[in-house]
Amino acid sequence: MPLVSMRQLLDEAAKGGYGVGAFNVNDMEQIQAIMAAAKDTNSPVIIQASRGARSFAQDRFLFHLILAANELYPEIPIAMHQDHGNSFETCKSAIDLGYTSVMMDGSLKEDGKTPASFEENVAVTKRVVDFAHERGVTVEGEIGVLGGVEDGHGAGGTGLEHVTDPDQAVEFAEKTGVDALAIAIGTSHGAYKFTKKPDGSVLKMDVLIAIHKRLPNTHLVMHGSSSVPKDLQDVINKYGGKLKETWGVPVEEIQLGIRNGVRKVNVDTDNRLAMTGAIRKVLWETPEKFDPRDYMKPAREAMQKVVAQRMTQFGQAGHAGDYKAVSIIEIAKGYKDGSLKTKPLVAAK
Ligand code: 13P
């Protein structure tokens, strides 16, 4: 099947009441790990690349690796998504290349660091929506600002500085027409999210639930959703790493989110931890080894295990065969004739 529009994939997830993991990739082994996990669990997938990933791997390498995944696993719906686009031009370049979905992160200015005004965010996101929808491509926007920094992108901080205001979320969704909405509820990118198991004072699930009540038909996106499991931290530290004690987002909180409108769950750090732990173990235990395959194979297997576990926990497992991808040309027609408009967007009071 062709690459799937993320909108179709998320609409199906909403029908089935499950979430879909969006896993970041930079190289071949990570794509292989995701696809092996998707096959094992029979899951639809979102493969996403940040600007940093696109520049690290080079656009065309990464694009063709994902196309290879599509060719080798025709039974698995795959959406190819630009993570945290910082400008219209970045999103356009992904769309021109063939991505079926883009995130326009207008919560920050183009420098990817400074919080933008609401008006700036609406203007740039709407511009991307108009361009993308004409081509059948899905758009994720962001309202509120996440914490932390990922691949040089992010405002830093704890994630509590700019928690999403539900009224603004409604206004933003109405004014931009985004297909999916990333919200800030206290999570942040990277390994250091919380200094203890998070409770409602730092992880604002109440805000997420309030937004879902107002926007019941908008696909919500949870960024910074790695759980940073202790066992993965322990492997790294056992084999010479120096991670400080830290907590991520507990899977049960993500599952609560999924019951309240979260359809896309972004995970990168857990996979990085799994791969790094596996590589450290090989190099520590067998320092005489120097063939990259000796450590990349266990690294790929470690990531596959984490991804398969998340696919099961998010509920996407078992759903790969529920539908066939509609081409983005057909999706574009749906945006044009209004059939893909979400009605009603806002819940009646
Ligand atoms: P983590 O750092 O928690 O994996 O978040 C990744 C993410 O949100 C990518 O956009």
Coordinates of C-alpha atoms and ligand atoms in Angstrom, one line a residue:
M1 CA 0.0 0.0 0.0
P2 CA 1.2 3.6 -0.5
L3 CA 2.4 5.6 2.5
V4 CA -0.6 6.6 4.5
S5 CA -1.7 10.1 5.3
M6 CA -1.3 10.6 9.1
R7 CA -4.9 12.0 9.1
Q8 CA -6.3 8.7 7.9
L9 CA -4.1 6.8 10.4
L10 CA -5.3 9.0 13.3
D11 CA -8.9 8.9 12.2
E12 CA -8.7 5.1 12.3
A13 CA -7.1 5.2 15.7
A14 CA -9.9 7.4 17.0
K15 CA -12.5 5.0 15.6
G16 CA -10.7 2.1 17.4
G17 CA -10.0 4.1 20.5
Y18 CA -6.3 3.5 20.5
G19 CA -3.1 5.6 20.4
V20 CA -0.3 5.4 17.8
G21 CA 3.4 5.7 18.8
A22 CA 5.4 8.1 16.6
F23 CA 9.0 7.0 16.8
N24 CA 11.9 9.1 15.8
V25 CA 14.5 7.8 13.4
N26 CA 18.0 8.8 12.3
D27 CA 19.3 5.7 10.6
M28 CA 18.6 2.3 9.0
E29 CA 18.7 0.3 12.2
Q30 CA 16.1 2.3 13.9
I31 CA 13.7 2.0 10.9
Q32 CA 14.3 -1.7 10.9
A33 CA 13.6 -2.0 14.6
I34 CA 10.3 -0.1 14.2
M35 CA 9.2 -2.2 11.2
A36 CA 10.1 -5.5 12.9
A37 CA 8.1 -4.5 15.9
A38 CA 5.2 -3.4 13.7
K39 CA 5.2 -6.7 11.9
D40 CA 5.4 -8.7 15.2
T41 CA 2.5 -6.8 16.8
N42 CA 0.6 -6.1 13.5
S43 CA 0.6 -2.4 14.1
P44 CA 0.2 0.7 11.9
V45 CA 3.1 3.1 12.5
I46 CA 4.2 6.7 12.4
I47 CA 7.9 7.1 11.5
Q48 CA 9.1 10.7 12.2
A49 CA 12.2 12.6 11.5
S50 CA 13.3 15.9 13.1
R51 CA 15.2 18.6 11.3
G52 CA 18.3 17.2 13.1
A53 CA 17.7 13.7 11.8
R54 CA 17.1 14.9 8.2
S55 CA 20.4 16.7 8.3
F56 CA 22.3 13.9 10.1
A57 CA 21.2 11.2 7.7
Q58 CA 20.8 13.4 4.7
D59 CA 17.3 13.9 3.4
R60 CA 17.3 11.4 0.5
F61 CA 19.0 8.6 2.5
L62 CA 16.3 8.8 5.2
F63 CA 13.5 9.2 2.8
H64 CA 14.6 6.2 0.7
L65 CA 15.1 4.1 3.8
I66 CA 11.5 4.7 4.8
L67 CA 10.4 3.9 1.3
A68 CA 12.3 0.7 1.6
A69 CA 10.3 -0.1 4.8
N70 CA 7.1 0.6 2.8
E71 CA 8.3 -1.7 0.0
L72 CA 9.3 -4.5 2.4
Y73 CA 6.2 -4.3 4.6
P74 CA 3.3 -3.6 2.2
E75 CA 0.8 -4.8 4.8
I76 CA 1.8 -2.2 7.4
P77 CA 0.3 1.3 7.1
I78 CA 3.2 3.8 7.5
A79 CA 2.8 7.6 7.9
M80 CA 6.1 9.5 7.2
H81 CA 6.1 12.6 9.4
Q82 CA 8.3 15.7 9.8
D83 CA 8.8 16.3 13.6
H84 CA 9.0 19.9 14.9
G85 CA 9.2 21.8 11.6
N86 CA 10.4 25.3 12.6
S87 CA 9.2 27.2 9.5
F88 CA 7.0 27.1 6.4
E89 CA 10.1 26.3 4.4
T90 CA 11.0 23.3 6.5
C91 CA 7.5 21.9 6.2
K92 CA 7.4 22.6 2.5
S93 CA 10.7 20.8 1.9
A94 CA 9.4 17.7 3.7
I95 CA 6.1 17.9 1.6
D96 CA 8.1 18.4 -1.6
L97 CA 10.2 15.3 -0.7
G98 CA 7.1 13.1 -0.2
Y99 CA 6.4 13.1 3.5
T100 CA 2.7 12.4 4.2
S101 CA 2.5 14.6 7.3
V102 CA 4.3 17.5 8.9
M103 CA 4.4 19.2 12.2
M104 CA 4.5 23.0 12.1
D105 CA 5.8 23.9 15.6
G106 CA 4.8 27.5 15.6
S107 CA 4.8 27.6 19.4
L108 CA 8.5 28.7 18.9
K109 CA 9.9 31.3 16.6
E110 CA 12.0 30.1 13.6
D111 CA 15.1 29.9 15.8
G112 CA 13.4 26.9 17.5
K113 CA 14.1 28.4 20.9
T114 CA 12.1 31.5 21.6
P115 CA 8.4 31.2 22.4
A116 CA 6.3 32.8 19.6
S117 CA 3.1 34.9 20.1
F118 CA -0.3 33.3 19.6
E119 CA -0.8 35.4 16.5
E120 CA 2.5 34.4 15.0
N121 CA 1.8 30.7 15.7
V122 CA -1.7 30.9 14.1
A123 CA -0.3 32.7 11.0
V124 CA 2.5 30.3 10.2
T125 CA 0.5 27.2 11.0
K126 CA -2.4 28.3 8.9
R127 CA 0.0 28.9 6.0
V128 CA 1.3 25.4 6.3
V129 CA -2.2 23.9 6.6
D130 CA -3.3 25.7 3.3
F131 CA -0.2 24.4 1.4
A132 CA -0.3 20.9 2.9
H133 CA -4.0 20.2 2.6
E134 CA -4.0 21.1 -1.1
R135 CA -1.5 18.3 -1.5
G136 CA -3.3 15.8 0.9
V137 CA -0.7 16.1 3.6
T138 CA -1.6 16.1 7.3
V139 CA -0.6 19.0 9.6
E140 CA 0.1 18.8 13.4
G141 CA 0.3 22.1 15.2
E142 CA 1.4 23.0 18.7
I143 CA -0.2 25.3 21.3
G144 CA 1.6 25.9 24.5
V145 CA 5.4 25.2 24.7
L146 CA 7.0 22.0 25.7
G147 CA 10.0 21.8 28.0
G148 CA 13.5 20.6 27.3
V149 CA 15.6 20.6 24.1
E150 CA 15.7 17.9 21.4
D151 CA 18.2 18.0 18.6
G152 CA 18.8 21.7 19.3
H153 CA 15.0 22.4 19.2
G154 CA 13.2 23.6 22.3
A155 CA 12.6 26.4 24.8
G156 CA 14.3 24.5 27.6
G157 CA 12.8 24.6 31.1
T158 CA 10.6 22.1 32.9
G159 CA 7.6 22.3 30.6
L160 CA 5.4 24.0 33.3
E161 CA 6.3 27.5 32.1
H162 CA 3.8 27.5 29.1
V163 CA 1.2 24.9 29.8
T164 CA -1.6 25.0 27.2
D165 CA -4.6 27.2 27.9
P166 CA -7.8 25.2 26.9
D167 CA -9.5 28.3 25.5
Q168 CA -6.5 29.1 23.4
A169 CA -6.4 25.5 22.2
V170 CA -10.0 25.9 20.9
E171 CA -9.2 29.2 19.2
F172 CA -6.1 27.8 17.7
A173 CA -7.8 24.7 16.3
E174 CA -10.6 26.8 14.8
K175 CA -8.3 29.4 13.2
T176 CA -5.8 27.0 11.7
G177 CA -7.7 23.8 10.8
V178 CA -4.9 21.5 12.0
D179 CA -5.5 17.8 11.8
A180 CA -3.7 17.1 15.1
L181 CA -2.8 19.2 18.1
A182 CA 0.2 18.9 20.3
I183 CA -0.4 20.3 23.7
A184 CA 1.9 21.2 26.6
I185 CA 1.0 19.5 29.9
G186 CA 4.3 19.5 31.7
T187 CA 6.3 17.0 29.6
S188 CA 9.6 17.8 28.1
H189 CA 11.9 16.2 25.5
G190 CA 14.9 14.1 26.7
A191 CA 15.7 11.9 29.6
Y192 CA 15.4 14.5 32.4
K193 CA 11.7 15.1 32.7
F194 CA 10.8 14.7 36.3
T195 CA 12.8 14.4 39.6
K196 CA 10.4 11.9 41.0
K197 CA 7.5 9.8 39.8
P198 CA 5.2 12.6 38.4
D199 CA 1.9 13.5 40.0
G200 CA -0.7 16.1 39.0
S201 CA 1.4 19.0 40.2
V202 CA 3.9 18.5 37.4
L203 CA 2.1 16.3 34.8
K204 CA -1.1 18.1 34.0
M205 CA -3.4 15.4 32.8
D206 CA -6.4 17.5 34.0
V207 CA -5.5 20.1 31.4
L208 CA -5.4 17.4 28.7
I209 CA -8.8 16.2 29.8
A210 CA -10.2 19.7 29.8
I211 CA -8.9 20.3 26.2
H212 CA -10.4 17.0 25.0
K213 CA -13.8 17.9 26.5
R214 CA -13.8 21.2 24.5
L215 CA -12.3 19.6 21.3
P216 CA -13.7 16.1 21.3
N217 CA -12.9 15.6 17.6
T218 CA -9.4 16.9 17.6
H219 CA -6.6 14.3 17.6
L220 CA -4.4 15.2 20.5
V221 CA -0.6 14.6 20.5
M222 CA 1.6 13.9 23.5
H223 CA 5.2 14.9 23.0
G224 CA 8.0 14.1 25.4
S225 CA 6.3 10.7 26.2
S226 CA 9.2 8.5 26.9
S227 CA 8.8 6.6 30.1
V228 CA 12.6 6.5 30.8
P229 CA 12.3 3.1 32.4
K230 CA 14.7 2.4 35.3
D231 CA 15.9 -0.9 33.8
L232 CA 17.1 0.9 30.7
Q233 CA 18.9 3.6 32.8
D234 CA 20.4 0.8 34.9
V235 CA 21.9 -1.0 31.8
I236 CA 23.6 2.2 30.7
N237 CA 25.0 2.9 34.2
K238 CA 26.1 -0.6 34.8
Y239 CA 28.3 -0.5 31.7
G240 CA 30.1 2.8 32.4
G241 CA 27.4 5.3 31.7
K242 CA 26.6 8.3 34.0
L243 CA 22.9 9.0 33.9
K244 CA 21.5 10.8 36.9
E245 CA 18.4 9.4 38.5
T246 CA 15.3 10.6 36.5
W247 CA 11.7 9.8 35.8
G248 CA 9.7 9.9 32.6
V249 CA 6.0 9.7 31.8
P250 CA 4.4 6.6 33.3
V251 CA 2.7 4.4 30.7
E252 CA -0.5 4.5 32.7
E253 CA -0.7 8.3 32.3
I254 CA -0.3 7.9 28.6
Q255 CA -3.1 5.3 28.6
L256 CA -5.3 7.8 30.5
G257 CA -4.4 10.3 27.8
I258 CA -5.4 7.8 25.1
R259 CA -8.8 7.4 26.8
N260 CA -9.1 11.2 26.5
G261 CA -8.4 11.9 22.9
V262 CA -4.6 11.3 22.5
R263 CA -4.0 9.6 19.2
K264 CA -0.3 10.2 18.6
V265 CA 2.4 9.5 21.2
N266 CA 5.9 10.7 20.6
V267 CA 8.7 8.5 21.8
D268 CA 12.4 9.0 21.1
T269 CA 14.4 8.9 24.3
D270 CA 13.4 5.4 25.4
N271 CA 14.7 4.0 22.1
R272 CA 18.0 6.0 22.4
L273 CA 18.4 4.6 25.9
A274 CA 17.7 1.0 24.8
M275 CA 20.2 1.2 21.9
T276 CA 22.9 2.9 23.9
G277 CA 22.6 0.4 26.8
A278 CA 23.0 -2.5 24.4
I279 CA 26.0 -1.0 22.6
R280 CA 27.7 -0.2 26.0
K281 CA 27.2 -3.7 27.2
V282 CA 28.9 -5.3 24.1
L283 CA 31.8 -2.9 24.2
W284 CA 32.2 -3.2 28.0
E285 CA 32.0 -7.0 28.0
T286 CA 34.0 -7.7 24.8
P287 CA 36.4 -4.8 24.3
E288 CA 38.2 -6.7 21.6
K289 CA 35.2 -6.4 19.3
F290 CA 35.3 -3.8 16.5
D291 CA 32.8 -4.9 13.9
P292 CA 29.8 -2.4 14.1
R293 CA 27.4 -5.3 13.5
D294 CA 28.5 -6.9 16.8
Y295 CA 26.9 -4.0 18.7
M296 CA 24.4 -2.6 16.2
K297 CA 22.5 -5.9 16.0
P298 CA 21.9 -6.0 19.8
A299 CA 21.1 -2.3 19.7
R300 CA 18.5 -2.8 17.0
E301 CA 17.0 -5.7 19.0
A302 CA 16.8 -3.7 22.2
M303 CA 15.0 -0.9 20.3
Q304 CA 12.6 -3.4 18.7
K305 CA 11.7 -4.7 22.1
V306 CA 10.8 -1.3 23.5
V307 CA 8.9 -0.3 20.4
A308 CA 6.8 -3.5 20.4
Q309 CA 6.1 -3.0 24.1
R310 CA 4.8 0.6 23.5
M311 CA 2.7 -0.5 20.5
T312 CA 1.0 -3.0 22.7
Q313 CA 0.6 -0.5 25.6
F314 CA -0.8 2.2 23.3
G315 CA -3.3 -0.2 21.8
Q316 CA -2.2 0.1 18.1
A317 CA -1.2 -3.6 18.1
G318 CA -3.5 -5.8 16.0
H319 CA -4.8 -2.8 13.9
A320 CA -2.5 -2.9 10.8
G321 CA -5.0 -4.8 8.7
D322 CA -8.1 -2.7 9.6
Y323 CA -7.8 -0.5 6.6
K324 CA -6.0 0.2 3.3
A325 CA -4.2 3.5 2.7
V326 CA -6.1 6.1 0.7
S327 CA -3.7 7.9 -1.6
I328 CA -2.9 11.5 -0.6
I329 CA -4.4 12.6 -3.9
E330 CA -7.8 11.3 -2.6
I331 CA -7.1 12.8 0.8
A332 CA -6.5 16.2 -0.9
K333 CA -9.9 15.9 -2.6
G334 CA -11.5 15.3 0.9
Y335 CA -9.9 18.5 2.2
K336 CA -11.1 20.4 -0.9
D337 CA -14.7 19.2 -0.8
G338 CA -15.0 19.7 3.0
S339 CA -15.6 16.0 3.8
L340 CA -12.4 15.9 5.9
K341 CA -13.4 18.9 8.0
T342 CA -14.1 17.7 11.5
K343 CA -17.6 18.5 12.5
P344 CA -18.4 19.7 15.1
L345 CA -14.9 20.8 16.2
V346 CA -16.0 22.3 19.5
A347 CA -18.2 20.5 21.9
A348 CA -21.6 22.2 22.7
K349 CA -21.6 23.9 26.1
Ligands
13P1 P1 11.0 11.9 24.3 O1 12.3 12.7 24.5 O2 10.2 11.8 25.6 O3 11.2 10.6 23.7 O4 10.0 12.7 23.3 C1 10.2 12.7 21.9 C2 9.4 13.7 21.2 O5 8.4 14.3 21.8 C3 9.7 13.9 19.8 O6 9.0 15.0 19.3

